[in-house]
Each structure stands twice: as structure tokens, then as C-alpha cells.
Amino acid sequence: MARLSDAFIDDLLARTDIVEIVGSRVQLKRKGREYAAPCPFHDERTPSFYVSPTKQFYHCFGCGAHGTAISFLMNYDRLEFLDAVEELARRAGIEVPRETRQNNQDSDLRDQYAALEAAAKLFQRQLADSARARDYLDGRGVDAGNRARFAIGYAADGFSTLKDALGTDERRLKLLDRTGMLSKNDRGHVYDKFRDRVMFPIHDRRGRVIAFGGRVLSAPADGKDAGPKYLNSPETALFHKGRELYGLWQARQANQKLERLIVVEGYMDVVALFQHGVTQAVATLGTATTPDHAELLFRNAPDVYFCFDGDAAGRRAAWRAVESALPRMKDGRQAFFLFLPEGEDPDSIVRKEGAAGFDARLAQATPLSQFFFEELGRDINHATLDGRARLAERARPLLAQLPDGAFADLMRQELQRRTGVDTARPASPAPRPPARGGAPAQRRSLVRSAIALLLQQPALSLQIERPYRFAGLRLPGMPLLLELLEAVVQRPGISTGALLERFAEHEQADALRRLAAQVLPGDEAGWAHELHDAVAQLERQTLQQRIDELQQKQRAQGLDETDKYEMRMLLQALAGRG
Ligand SMILES: [Zn+2]
């Protein structure tokens, strides 16, 4: 990740209004000093998602999502850090400064995107020129609209069509190689990787081409070895197949809000479903469902349907999806499994039965909970005590991965119903975080309250006299408090959100965010008063700490004249502060 200076990030956030950024994507309602909405990151009816214009910070009291305008864009638009920064900078009309090295790296990536885009365009032109390839798509019922939507193309049959067209000099040739478009034989000869294939560009979350999938066009009867039926780009700097879903870009473009995503196996399945009006289909790219996939799926839609073949391989693949999904099954998220009849795929089904028929099958899909227990208890005799104990043993570590919530409770109850083993209580009950508003249940340390006040209103720091007389106090959190004070002194107008961004990689970052999210009672004058009190107490404790040290020395080795003088001054000062 590029290192942008703190000053730049501060400046960027100072010129950005988080309410505007969030408000253009989520409908916000004014609520006191803040804005509220049902959380875009988890499913809920009563709003627990708050955006604070004064703190320039959002926080969800339901799922704990939080952050600045930058992190909101990263999570909501699924942007990388730099892309989110660039987006905000563009809105604010400022330039993103970059170190030269980073600049070179970036321009190399830009060139790679451009090379892939040029390849996609070339393949589209070649499709227009190839009656065979067009016939294939006609035969599959893919109309012009969907050919354009998915930018489907054709890689001509030849070893250097792409290489000759786009690899016109050494630099471009290297670029094509880095994007995975070329292959090399044993003798070092370089040639087109994709030949005589229908080409499906794979787009990233911003609609940029990052890789290709190619489906072989020649029938094996042609007598030549056409290679694997489906061929994907290799992993490159731009393409990590475990993190990408084919069709997600198109699904997001086609739906204002995705209520569901349907995970299928192949590009043609995705395209065929779109062709029949099912515009929420995506495909993994020749891999099992990874945890990254599961995260990406649920970030985009609350309900996820996994389609698999009904055979043993399909069930194994489904189980991999279960394992990836379990830790992400927050309340409001649902996963279903649809097992297809032998010889069918989503493409064939939707062509035979239409969208309604496919939807009807989805409505009958197996919920994750049911599939989980069926699969886990497959070779177990539930009639015996041993069998039930074995089921409980297998289920427990998996259920432990579920996030706390109603779904986890129900799964544990279901296990208990099936086995008679009480697993309702997790091994170590996690303490619940205190409720909103901060009940006085847990008494805060002084340092913690000072930090909480500063996060509420960073400018209060400026009222504390420097140098800080409490700086030498050995208390947990003191170094952090001093760092925070220093950050505000350096940048007096800094908002809470920008301050948190500065401490984003601090080991206490989570604690800071939780404190910042609290809405402290009272107003600015009240907080200033509280902060002065806290500082005064810290100063007293500092005096006391030094007195204790001197008393220890007195007992151990006695005090010299300077020590005695210091002690008198300390006692006087302490008395004066009564
Ligand atoms: Zn939430």
C-alpha cells in the first residue's frame, strides 16, 4: 500500500463531508446531532447506523462497522484504499501526491489495465469477424445486448494474433506477458495464450478488465487438441481468482440493490441467466468458494444461493462453501444450496424452464442449516448414543465459528435437538459490549475518560497547558493520550474521523474507534470542564507518584539535600491542589 502523508489524509478528510458521501448512497435521517439509517453493512429494521457530521465518522451499534469517509467507500463501494482516496480527492478537486516509486508502480498497473482493455476490444472486433464464434453465441441464445454487457469476444485461431496486434514493441510485449495473455514454450517461443476461444473478460469491482476466461470453440472431432474446455488467465498482479467473482460487476450494474446473489460454476451459466432475466448471477473462476468469495458475496447481498451439481463432487464443493460462509453468517444473512439434477446446469435449466422455473427451484433450495446437519450426519447412526455424540463433536468446532447472534443460537439449539447434547452455551461466554450511551457500569480510568473526551471534540486538546505536567505518569494508555494530544496540536482543526485515520494502524485503534463512537452526554462546555478535572487529577497523581518514589528511596538509602528539597516542594504543591 502506498504511504500517503498524514497531512494529506487530514487535508482530504477536512475537505470531505462524510454525511454527503454516505448520504449519496444510503438514505440518512437526522437524529439529534447525528444522522441515522438502517445499516448498509448488515440487515436490520431499526436503524443502528449513525453518521456524525461533527466527528466525520460513522458507526454501527449493531455490527460494529465504523470509520471515516475513506473506510466507508472501501467497504460500501468495495474500493481499495488508494482508490477510495482517489475518489474523494477527485470530488474535493485535489491531487493525490505520490512518491516517484509509487508513481512508477501505479503507471505500470495503469498500463496493464489499458493492455487488457485493448485485448478485450480486439477480441470483440474478432467476434464481429468470425461467423463461427457468432454462431456459437447465437446457438446459446446470447443476444447483442448481453454480448455487449459482458463484452464477449473471440480470440482468433492463430499463435500470434494478439501478440502481433498489441505487442508491437518490447515494452508492450512485456506488458502483455505480465497480464497473462501470452504463453511460452520450452524453446522460449512466446505465443498467444488464448486461441480459437470465445472470450469472457473478467471485470473487477470498478468495471475494469483484469483477466479473461476463454471457452474452447472447436469440437474435439476437429482432430486437433484444443486444450481444456475452459481456460482462465493465470494469477497476475491484477487478478487473484480466489477474490474475484465473474459477473459481479454486471450484477451490480443491473440492480439498484442486490437482494440475492446466485453462485454458479461457469461464465455461460451467468450469461444465460442474465439472458433470461436472472440478473444476480455470479461465478467463481475455477476454484472452490474461498472465504474471500463468501465475504464479497455477503457484502453485496444478504441472501446467497449456491448452485452445484447433485453428485458427490458437487456436494464436496458445497461443503467448502459452507466452511467459507460459516464465520460470516451474521444475523440477516442467509445461504442456500441448490443441487441440480444430473446432466443439467443453470444454463440448460433456465433455457428449458425460464426465469420462473429457475426461481421456483431456488425457492426450494436447501437452507445452510439443513445442509449442514445432513452433511455432517451423513455416515452417522443417529439412533445410537455414540452416533449422536460424534455428531455433536463434529459440529461444535464449526458452530463455534458462527458470529454471535440469533442464527448461532438456533444452530446450537438444533444441534441439541438432534443430539440431546447441551451445546447452547459456548465454551467461554464472551462479555457483551456495553450498551449505547455508556452506562456507568464500568468505571473508566482517568486516562480513558480524557481520551474519550478528546475523541468527542479533538479541539479540547488545545486547552491543556503544555508541557504536559502529567507526561511522566506511568499509567496504561498514557503514551496514547500524549500521542493524541500531540496530533491535535500539530493540526488544530482535525476532526475525530481524521484523527482515527491517523491512528488506524495503532494497536489501540479498535478501542479508539469504540470510544469515538460513543455519544457522551452534555455539551462542549461540560466536556471541557470534565477534561480539566481529569487533567488536574492526573497532575496530582503525577506528584503522588514522585512522592512515592522518593519515599521508597528514603526507606532504601535515605534522601540527600536535593531530594529533601524536592519532597517539600512536592508536598506543598499537592496540598495547594487539595
Ligand atoms: Zn451494521
Coordinates of C-alpha atoms and ligand atoms in Angstrom, one line a residue:
M1 CA 0.0 0.0 0.0
A2 CA 1.2 3.4 -0.8
R3 CA 2.2 5.7 2.1
L4 CA 0.3 8.9 1.8
S5 CA 1.3 11.5 4.3
D6 CA -0.8 12.0 7.4
A7 CA -1.1 15.7 6.4
F8 CA -2.6 14.8 3.1
I9 CA -5.1 12.4 4.5
D10 CA -6.1 15.0 7.2
D11 CA -6.5 17.6 4.4
L12 CA -8.5 15.3 2.3
L13 CA -10.9 14.4 5.1
A14 CA -11.1 18.1 6.1
R15 CA -12.4 18.8 2.6
T16 CA -14.8 15.9 2.6
D17 CA -18.2 15.7 4.2
I18 CA -18.9 12.2 5.3
V19 CA -22.6 12.9 5.5
E20 CA -22.6 13.8 1.8
I21 CA -20.6 10.7 0.9
V22 CA -22.7 8.3 2.9
G23 CA -25.9 10.2 2.1
S24 CA -25.5 9.8 -1.6
R25 CA -25.5 6.0 -1.1
V26 CA -27.7 5.4 1.9
Q27 CA -30.8 7.3 2.9
L28 CA -30.0 9.1 6.1
K29 CA -32.4 10.6 8.7
R30 CA -31.4 13.4 11.0
K31 CA -31.4 12.2 14.6
G32 CA -30.2 14.8 17.2
R33 CA -26.6 15.7 16.4
E34 CA -26.2 12.8 14.0
Y35 CA -27.7 11.0 11.1
A36 CA -29.1 7.5 11.2
A37 CA -30.1 4.8 8.8
P38 CA -30.6 1.1 8.7
C39 CA -27.0 -0.3 8.5
P40 CA -25.8 -0.9 4.9
F41 CA -23.4 -3.5 6.2
H42 CA -25.8 -5.7 8.0
D43 CA -29.5 -6.5 7.6
E44 CA -31.7 -4.7 10.1
R45 CA -35.0 -2.9 10.5
T46 CA -34.3 -0.4 13.3
P47 CA -31.5 1.9 12.3
S48 CA -28.4 1.5 14.4
F49 CA -26.0 3.0 11.8
Y50 CA -25.0 6.6 12.7
V51 CA -23.1 9.2 10.9
S52 CA -21.7 12.1 12.8
P53 CA -21.1 15.4 10.9
T54 CA -19.1 16.8 13.8
K55 CA -16.9 13.8 14.2
Q56 CA -16.8 13.0 10.5
F57 CA -17.2 9.4 11.4
Y58 CA -19.7 6.6 11.1
H59 CA -20.5 3.8 13.4
C60 CA -23.0 0.9 13.6
F61 CA -24.1 -0.2 17.0
G62 CA -25.4 -3.4 15.5
C63 CA -22.5 -4.9 13.7
G64 CA -19.7 -2.6 14.8
A65 CA -18.9 -1.3 11.3
H66 CA -17.2 2.1 11.6
G67 CA -14.8 4.5 10.1
T68 CA -14.2 7.6 8.0
A69 CA -15.3 8.6 4.6
I70 CA -12.4 6.6 3.3
S71 CA -13.3 3.4 5.0
F72 CA -16.9 3.9 4.1
L73 CA -16.0 3.9 0.4
M74 CA -13.7 1.0 0.9
N75 CA -16.5 -1.1 2.4
Y76 CA -19.5 0.2 0.6
D77 CA -18.1 0.6 -2.9
R78 CA -15.6 -2.2 -2.3
L79 CA -12.7 0.0 -3.2
E80 CA -9.0 -0.4 -2.3
F81 CA -7.6 2.2 0.0
L82 CA -5.9 4.2 -2.8
D83 CA -8.9 4.1 -5.0
A84 CA -11.1 5.4 -2.2
V85 CA -8.6 8.2 -1.6
E86 CA -8.6 9.0 -5.3
E87 CA -12.3 9.1 -5.4
L88 CA -12.5 11.5 -2.5
A89 CA -9.7 13.6 -3.9
R90 CA -11.4 13.8 -7.3
R91 CA -14.6 15.1 -5.5
A92 CA -12.6 17.6 -3.5
G93 CA -10.7 18.7 -6.5
I94 CA -7.2 18.0 -5.1
E95 CA -4.3 16.0 -6.4
V96 CA -3.1 12.8 -4.7
P97 CA 0.7 13.3 -4.1
R98 CA 2.8 10.3 -4.7
E99 CA 6.3 9.2 -4.2
T100 CA 8.0 8.6 -7.5
R101 CA 8.5 4.9 -6.9
Q102 CA 4.8 4.5 -6.2
N103 CA 4.1 6.6 -9.2
N104 CA 6.0 4.2 -11.4
Q105 CA 4.2 1.2 -9.9
D106 CA 0.9 2.9 -10.5
S107 CA 1.6 3.8 -14.0
D108 CA 2.7 0.2 -14.7
L109 CA -0.7 -1.0 -13.3
R110 CA -2.5 1.6 -15.4
D111 CA -0.6 0.2 -18.4
Q112 CA -1.7 -3.3 -17.5
Y113 CA -5.4 -2.3 -17.3
A114 CA -5.0 -0.5 -20.6
A115 CA -3.4 -3.6 -22.3
L116 CA -6.3 -5.8 -21.1
E117 CA -8.9 -3.3 -22.2
A118 CA -7.2 -3.2 -25.6
A119 CA -7.2 -7.0 -25.7
A120 CA -10.9 -7.1 -24.9
K121 CA -11.6 -4.6 -27.7
L122 CA -9.6 -6.7 -30.1
F123 CA -11.5 -9.8 -29.1
Q124 CA -14.8 -8.0 -29.7
R125 CA -13.7 -7.0 -33.2
Q126 CA -12.6 -10.5 -33.9
L127 CA -16.0 -11.8 -32.8
A128 CA -17.6 -9.5 -35.3
D129 CA -15.4 -11.1 -38.0
S130 CA -16.0 -14.7 -37.0
A131 CA -19.2 -16.3 -38.2
R132 CA -18.3 -19.5 -36.3
A133 CA -18.0 -17.7 -33.0
R134 CA -21.1 -15.7 -33.6
D135 CA -22.9 -18.9 -34.5
Y136 CA -21.9 -20.4 -31.2
L137 CA -23.3 -17.5 -29.2
D138 CA -26.4 -17.5 -31.4
G139 CA -26.8 -21.2 -30.6
R140 CA -26.6 -20.4 -26.9
G141 CA -29.2 -17.7 -27.3
V142 CA -26.9 -14.8 -26.3
D143 CA -28.2 -11.7 -27.8
A144 CA -26.4 -8.5 -28.8
G145 CA -27.3 -6.7 -25.6
N146 CA -25.7 -9.4 -23.4
R147 CA -22.7 -9.7 -25.7
A148 CA -22.1 -6.0 -25.2
R149 CA -22.9 -6.2 -21.4
F150 CA -20.4 -8.9 -20.9
A151 CA -18.0 -7.6 -23.6
I152 CA -17.8 -11.1 -25.0
G153 CA -15.3 -11.6 -27.8
Y154 CA -13.4 -14.1 -29.7
A155 CA -9.7 -14.9 -29.8
A156 CA -8.8 -15.9 -33.3
D157 CA -7.2 -19.2 -34.2
G158 CA -3.6 -18.4 -34.6
F159 CA -0.5 -18.2 -32.4
S160 CA 0.2 -14.6 -32.7
T161 CA -2.9 -12.6 -33.5
L162 CA -2.9 -10.8 -30.2
K163 CA 0.8 -10.7 -30.0
D164 CA 1.1 -9.1 -33.4
A165 CA -1.7 -6.6 -32.8
L166 CA -0.8 -5.4 -29.4
G167 CA 2.8 -6.5 -28.7
T168 CA 4.3 -4.1 -31.2
D169 CA 7.4 -3.3 -29.2
E170 CA 9.4 -4.9 -26.4
R171 CA 7.7 -2.9 -23.7
R172 CA 4.2 -3.8 -24.9
L173 CA 5.2 -7.4 -25.3
K174 CA 6.3 -7.5 -21.7
L175 CA 3.1 -5.8 -20.6
L176 CA 1.0 -8.5 -22.4
D177 CA 3.2 -11.1 -20.7
R178 CA 2.6 -9.6 -17.2
T179 CA -1.1 -9.5 -17.8
G180 CA -1.1 -13.3 -18.5
M181 CA -2.1 -13.0 -22.2
L182 CA 0.9 -14.9 -23.5
S183 CA 2.4 -18.4 -23.1
K184 CA 5.9 -19.6 -23.7
N185 CA 7.0 -23.0 -25.0
D186 CA 10.1 -25.0 -24.0
R187 CA 12.2 -23.3 -26.6
G188 CA 11.3 -19.9 -25.2
H189 CA 9.0 -19.0 -28.1
V190 CA 6.2 -16.7 -27.0
Y191 CA 2.7 -17.0 -28.4
D192 CA -1.0 -16.1 -27.7
K193 CA -2.4 -18.0 -24.7
F194 CA -5.9 -17.8 -25.9
R195 CA -6.6 -19.2 -29.4
D196 CA -9.9 -20.0 -31.1
R197 CA -11.8 -19.4 -27.9
V198 CA -14.9 -17.4 -27.1
M199 CA -13.6 -14.8 -24.6
F200 CA -15.2 -13.6 -21.5
P201 CA -13.5 -10.6 -19.9
I202 CA -13.4 -10.7 -16.1
H203 CA -14.2 -7.3 -14.6
D204 CA -13.2 -6.0 -11.2
R205 CA -15.5 -4.1 -8.9
R206 CA -14.9 -0.9 -10.8
G207 CA -15.6 -2.5 -14.2
R208 CA -12.0 -2.7 -15.4
V209 CA -10.9 -5.8 -17.3
I210 CA -8.5 -7.7 -15.1
A211 CA -8.4 -11.1 -16.8
F212 CA -10.1 -13.4 -19.3
G213 CA -11.9 -16.7 -19.4
G214 CA -11.9 -18.5 -22.7
R215 CA -14.2 -21.3 -23.8
V216 CA -12.9 -23.6 -26.5
L217 CA -14.8 -23.3 -29.8
S218 CA -13.5 -26.3 -31.8
A219 CA -15.2 -29.6 -31.2
P220 CA -12.8 -32.3 -30.3
A221 CA -13.9 -34.0 -33.6
D222 CA -11.9 -31.5 -35.5
G223 CA -9.0 -33.7 -34.7
K224 CA -6.7 -31.2 -33.0
D225 CA -6.0 -30.8 -29.4
A226 CA -7.9 -27.6 -28.4
G227 CA -6.7 -27.8 -24.8
P228 CA -9.0 -27.5 -21.8
K229 CA -12.7 -26.6 -22.4
Y230 CA -12.3 -23.6 -20.2
L231 CA -9.1 -21.6 -19.8
N232 CA -8.6 -18.7 -17.4
S233 CA -5.9 -16.1 -17.2
P234 CA -3.2 -17.0 -14.7
E235 CA -2.9 -15.2 -11.4
T236 CA -1.3 -11.8 -12.1
A237 CA -0.8 -8.5 -10.2
L238 CA -4.4 -7.6 -11.2
F239 CA -6.1 -10.9 -11.0
H240 CA -6.5 -13.2 -7.9
K241 CA -9.1 -15.7 -8.8
G242 CA -9.9 -16.5 -5.2
R243 CA -11.0 -12.9 -4.7
E244 CA -13.0 -12.3 -7.9
L245 CA -16.4 -13.3 -9.0
Y246 CA -17.3 -13.3 -12.7
G247 CA -20.4 -11.2 -13.3
L248 CA -20.4 -9.3 -10.0
W249 CA -19.8 -6.0 -11.9
Q250 CA -22.7 -6.7 -14.3
A251 CA -25.0 -7.8 -11.4
R252 CA -24.2 -4.6 -9.5
Q253 CA -24.8 -2.5 -12.6
A254 CA -28.2 -4.3 -13.3
N255 CA -29.6 -4.0 -9.8
Q256 CA -30.1 -0.9 -7.7
K257 CA -29.9 -3.1 -4.6
L258 CA -28.9 -6.7 -4.7
E259 CA -31.3 -8.8 -2.6
R260 CA -29.6 -12.0 -3.6
L261 CA -26.7 -13.4 -5.4
I262 CA -26.7 -16.8 -7.2
V263 CA -23.3 -18.5 -7.4
V264 CA -22.9 -20.8 -10.4
E265 CA -20.0 -22.5 -12.0
G266 CA -19.4 -21.1 -15.4
Y267 CA -19.4 -17.9 -17.4
M268 CA -22.0 -19.3 -19.8
D269 CA -24.3 -20.0 -16.8
V270 CA -24.0 -16.4 -15.7
V271 CA -24.6 -15.1 -19.2
A272 CA -27.6 -17.5 -19.8
L273 CA -29.2 -16.5 -16.5
F274 CA -28.9 -12.8 -17.4
Q275 CA -30.2 -13.6 -20.8
H276 CA -33.4 -14.9 -19.2
G277 CA -33.7 -12.0 -16.8
V278 CA -32.0 -13.5 -13.7
T279 CA -29.5 -10.7 -13.3
Q280 CA -28.0 -11.7 -9.9
A281 CA -25.7 -14.5 -11.0
V282 CA -22.0 -14.7 -10.5
A283 CA -19.4 -17.4 -11.0
T284 CA -16.3 -18.4 -9.1
L285 CA -13.4 -18.8 -11.5
G286 CA -12.5 -22.4 -11.5
T287 CA -11.9 -22.5 -7.8
A288 CA -13.9 -23.6 -4.7
T289 CA -15.7 -20.9 -2.8
T290 CA -13.0 -19.1 -0.8
P291 CA -13.5 -17.1 2.4
D292 CA -12.8 -14.0 0.4
H293 CA -15.6 -15.0 -2.0
A294 CA -18.0 -15.5 0.9
E295 CA -17.1 -12.1 2.3
L296 CA -17.6 -10.5 -1.1
L297 CA -20.9 -12.2 -1.7
F298 CA -22.4 -11.2 1.7
R299 CA -21.1 -7.7 1.4
N300 CA -23.1 -7.4 -1.7
A301 CA -26.3 -9.2 -0.9
P302 CA -27.9 -10.6 2.2
D303 CA -29.1 -13.9 0.5
V304 CA -26.7 -16.1 -1.3
Y305 CA -27.7 -19.2 -3.3
F306 CA -25.0 -21.7 -4.2
C307 CA -25.8 -23.9 -7.2
F308 CA -23.9 -27.2 -7.5
D309 CA -24.1 -30.4 -9.4
G310 CA -26.1 -33.0 -7.4
D311 CA -23.2 -35.5 -7.5
A312 CA -20.6 -36.3 -4.9
A313 CA -18.2 -33.6 -6.3
G314 CA -20.9 -31.1 -6.1
R315 CA -21.7 -31.9 -2.5
R316 CA -18.0 -31.6 -1.7
A317 CA -17.8 -28.2 -3.3
A318 CA -20.9 -27.2 -1.4
W319 CA -19.3 -28.2 1.8
R320 CA -16.3 -26.0 1.0
A321 CA -18.8 -23.1 0.5
V322 CA -20.3 -23.9 3.9
E323 CA -16.9 -23.8 5.6
S324 CA -16.2 -20.4 4.0
A325 CA -19.6 -19.0 4.8
L326 CA -20.0 -20.1 8.5
P327 CA -17.8 -17.4 10.0
R328 CA -19.7 -14.8 8.0
M329 CA -23.2 -15.8 8.9
K330 CA -24.1 -12.7 10.8
D331 CA -27.8 -12.2 11.5
G332 CA -29.7 -11.2 8.5
R333 CA -27.6 -13.2 6.1
Q334 CA -28.8 -16.4 4.6
A335 CA -27.2 -19.1 2.5
F336 CA -29.0 -21.7 0.4
F337 CA -27.9 -24.7 -1.6
L338 CA -29.4 -25.7 -4.9
F339 CA -28.4 -29.1 -6.2
L340 CA -29.1 -29.6 -9.9
P341 CA -30.4 -32.8 -11.4
E342 CA -27.8 -34.9 -13.3
G343 CA -26.8 -33.6 -16.6
E344 CA -28.3 -30.2 -16.0
D345 CA -26.6 -26.8 -15.4
P346 CA -28.2 -23.4 -14.7
D347 CA -27.9 -22.6 -18.4
S348 CA -29.9 -25.7 -19.5
I349 CA -32.5 -25.3 -16.8
V350 CA -33.2 -21.6 -17.4
R351 CA -33.5 -22.3 -21.1
K352 CA -36.0 -25.1 -20.5
E353 CA -37.9 -23.6 -17.6
G354 CA -37.3 -19.9 -17.9
A355 CA -36.6 -17.5 -15.1
A356 CA -39.8 -18.5 -13.3
G357 CA -38.8 -22.2 -13.3
F358 CA -35.3 -21.3 -12.1
D359 CA -36.8 -19.1 -9.3
A360 CA -39.1 -21.9 -8.3
R361 CA -36.1 -24.2 -7.8
L362 CA -34.3 -21.5 -5.8
A363 CA -37.3 -21.2 -3.6
Q364 CA -37.0 -24.9 -2.9
A365 CA -33.2 -24.7 -2.2
T366 CA -31.8 -26.2 1.0
P367 CA -31.0 -23.7 3.7
L368 CA -27.5 -23.8 5.1
S369 CA -28.7 -25.1 8.5
Q370 CA -30.3 -28.2 6.9
F371 CA -27.5 -28.9 4.6
F372 CA -25.0 -28.5 7.4
F373 CA -26.6 -31.1 9.7
E374 CA -27.5 -33.5 6.8
E375 CA -23.9 -33.5 5.5
L376 CA -22.3 -33.7 8.9
G377 CA -24.5 -36.6 10.0
R378 CA -24.2 -38.4 6.6
D379 CA -22.5 -41.6 7.9
I380 CA -23.7 -41.3 11.4
N381 CA -26.3 -43.5 13.1
H382 CA -28.5 -41.1 15.0
A383 CA -30.2 -43.9 16.8
T384 CA -27.2 -44.6 18.9
L385 CA -25.7 -42.6 21.7
D386 CA -22.3 -42.9 20.1
G387 CA -23.5 -41.6 16.8
R388 CA -25.2 -38.6 18.4
A389 CA -22.1 -37.8 20.4
R390 CA -20.0 -38.0 17.3
L391 CA -22.3 -35.5 15.5
A392 CA -22.0 -33.1 18.4
E393 CA -18.3 -33.4 18.4
R394 CA -18.1 -32.7 14.7
A395 CA -20.5 -29.8 14.8
R396 CA -19.1 -28.0 17.8
P397 CA -15.9 -26.5 16.4
L398 CA -17.8 -25.5 13.2
L399 CA -20.6 -23.8 15.2
A400 CA -18.0 -22.0 17.3
Q401 CA -17.1 -20.1 14.1
L402 CA -20.5 -18.5 13.8
P403 CA -20.7 -14.9 14.8
D404 CA -22.8 -14.3 17.9
G405 CA -26.5 -13.8 17.2
A406 CA -29.8 -15.4 16.7
F407 CA -28.6 -17.7 13.9
A408 CA -25.8 -19.1 16.0
D409 CA -28.3 -19.7 18.9
L410 CA -30.7 -21.5 16.6
M411 CA -27.9 -23.7 15.1
R412 CA -26.9 -24.7 18.7
Q413 CA -30.5 -25.4 19.6
E414 CA -30.8 -27.5 16.5
L415 CA -27.7 -29.5 17.4
Q416 CA -29.1 -30.0 20.9
R417 CA -32.4 -31.2 19.4
R418 CA -30.6 -33.7 17.2
T419 CA -28.1 -35.0 19.7
G420 CA -29.5 -34.2 23.2
V421 CA -26.1 -32.7 24.0
D422 CA -26.4 -29.3 25.5
T423 CA -24.2 -27.0 23.5
A424 CA -26.3 -23.9 23.8
R425 CA -23.6 -22.3 25.9
P426 CA -20.4 -21.5 24.1
A427 CA -17.3 -22.7 25.9
S428 CA -16.3 -19.2 27.0
P429 CA -19.1 -16.7 27.0
A430 CA -17.8 -13.5 25.5
P431 CA -18.8 -10.5 27.5
R432 CA -21.2 -8.2 25.7
P433 CA -20.0 -4.7 24.9
P434 CA -21.7 -2.1 27.0
A435 CA -24.9 -0.6 25.5
R436 CA -25.0 2.7 23.7
G437 CA -24.6 5.8 25.7
G438 CA -22.2 4.1 28.0
A439 CA -24.0 3.0 31.2
P440 CA -21.7 3.8 34.2
A441 CA -21.4 0.0 34.7
Q442 CA -17.7 0.1 34.2
R443 CA -15.8 2.9 35.8
R444 CA -13.5 4.4 33.3
S445 CA -9.9 5.2 34.2
L446 CA -8.9 8.8 34.1
V447 CA -6.8 8.3 31.1
R448 CA -9.6 6.6 29.3
S449 CA -12.1 9.4 30.1
A450 CA -9.6 12.0 28.9
I451 CA -9.2 10.1 25.6
A452 CA -12.9 9.7 25.3
L453 CA -13.4 13.5 25.7
L454 CA -10.7 14.3 23.2
L455 CA -12.3 12.0 20.7
Q456 CA -15.6 13.7 21.2
Q457 CA -14.1 17.1 20.5
P458 CA -10.4 17.0 19.5
A459 CA -10.0 20.8 19.8
L460 CA -10.3 20.4 23.6
S461 CA -6.7 19.3 23.5
L462 CA -5.6 22.9 22.8
Q463 CA -6.9 24.0 26.2
I464 CA -4.5 21.8 28.0
E465 CA -1.4 23.6 29.2
R466 CA 1.9 22.5 27.8
P467 CA 4.4 21.0 28.5
Y468 CA 2.1 18.4 30.0
R469 CA 2.9 18.0 33.7
F470 CA 1.4 14.5 33.7
A471 CA 3.5 13.2 30.9
G472 CA 5.7 11.2 33.3
L473 CA 2.7 9.4 34.9
R474 CA 3.1 5.7 34.5
L475 CA -0.5 4.6 33.6
P476 CA -1.8 2.4 30.9
G477 CA -2.9 4.5 28.0
M478 CA -0.7 7.5 28.9
P479 CA 1.5 7.2 25.8
L480 CA -1.6 7.0 23.6
L481 CA -3.1 10.1 25.3
L482 CA 0.1 12.0 24.7
E483 CA 0.2 11.0 21.1
L484 CA -3.4 12.1 20.6
L485 CA -2.7 15.4 22.2
E486 CA 0.4 15.9 20.0
A487 CA -1.6 15.1 16.8
V488 CA -4.2 17.7 17.6
V489 CA -1.6 20.3 18.5
Q490 CA 0.0 19.7 15.1
R491 CA -3.3 20.0 13.4
P492 CA -5.7 22.1 15.5
G493 CA -8.8 21.7 13.2
I494 CA -8.6 17.9 12.9
S495 CA -11.9 16.0 13.1
T496 CA -12.5 12.9 15.1
G497 CA -12.6 10.8 11.9
A498 CA -9.3 12.2 10.6
L499 CA -7.7 11.6 14.0
L500 CA -8.9 8.0 13.9
E501 CA -7.5 7.6 10.4
R502 CA -4.1 8.7 11.8
F503 CA -4.3 6.0 14.4
A504 CA -5.7 3.4 12.1
E505 CA -2.7 1.1 12.4
H506 CA -2.2 1.8 16.1
E507 CA -2.6 -1.3 18.3
Q508 CA -5.3 0.5 20.2
A509 CA -7.2 1.5 17.0
D510 CA -10.2 -0.5 17.8
A511 CA -10.5 0.8 21.4
L512 CA -10.2 4.4 20.0
R513 CA -13.0 3.8 17.5
R514 CA -15.3 2.4 20.1
L515 CA -14.7 5.4 22.4
A516 CA -15.2 7.8 19.4
A517 CA -18.5 6.2 18.6
Q518 CA -20.0 6.9 22.0
V519 CA -22.3 9.9 22.3
L520 CA -21.2 11.5 25.5
P521 CA -23.9 13.3 27.4
G522 CA -23.6 17.1 27.9
D523 CA -22.2 19.7 25.6
E524 CA -18.8 21.2 24.8
A525 CA -18.6 23.4 27.9
G526 CA -19.4 20.4 30.0
W527 CA -16.7 18.2 28.3
A528 CA -14.1 21.0 28.7
H529 CA -14.9 21.1 32.4
E530 CA -14.6 17.3 32.7
L531 CA -11.3 17.3 30.8
H532 CA -9.9 20.0 33.1
D533 CA -10.9 17.9 36.1
A534 CA -9.3 14.8 34.6
V535 CA -6.1 16.6 33.8
A536 CA -6.0 18.1 37.3
Q537 CA -6.3 14.6 38.8
L538 CA -3.6 13.3 36.5
E539 CA -1.3 16.0 37.6
R540 CA -2.0 15.2 41.3
Q541 CA -1.3 11.6 40.6
T542 CA 2.0 12.6 39.0
L543 CA 3.0 14.4 42.1
Q544 CA 2.0 11.5 44.2
Q545 CA 3.9 9.1 42.0
R546 CA 7.1 11.1 42.5
I547 CA 6.5 11.4 46.3
D548 CA 6.1 7.6 46.4
E549 CA 9.4 7.2 44.6
L550 CA 11.2 9.4 47.0
Q551 CA 9.7 7.7 50.0
Q552 CA 10.9 4.4 48.6
K553 CA 14.4 5.8 48.2
Q554 CA 14.2 7.2 51.8
R555 CA 13.5 3.7 53.1
A556 CA 16.2 2.1 51.0
Q557 CA 19.1 4.5 51.2
G558 CA 17.9 7.8 52.7
L559 CA 17.5 11.2 50.9
D560 CA 20.1 13.8 50.1
E561 CA 19.5 17.5 50.4
T562 CA 18.2 17.9 46.8
D563 CA 15.7 15.0 47.4
K564 CA 14.5 16.6 50.6
Y565 CA 14.0 19.9 48.9
E566 CA 12.1 18.3 46.1
M567 CA 10.0 16.4 48.6
R568 CA 9.0 19.6 50.4
M569 CA 8.1 21.3 47.1
L570 CA 6.0 18.2 46.1
L571 CA 4.1 18.1 49.3
Q572 CA 3.4 21.8 49.1
A573 CA 2.2 21.5 45.5
L574 CA 0.0 18.6 46.4
A575 CA -1.5 20.5 49.3
G576 CA -2.1 23.5 47.1
R577 CA -4.1 21.3 44.8
G578 CA -6.0 19.8 47.6
Ligands
ZN1 ZN -24.3 -2.7 11.0

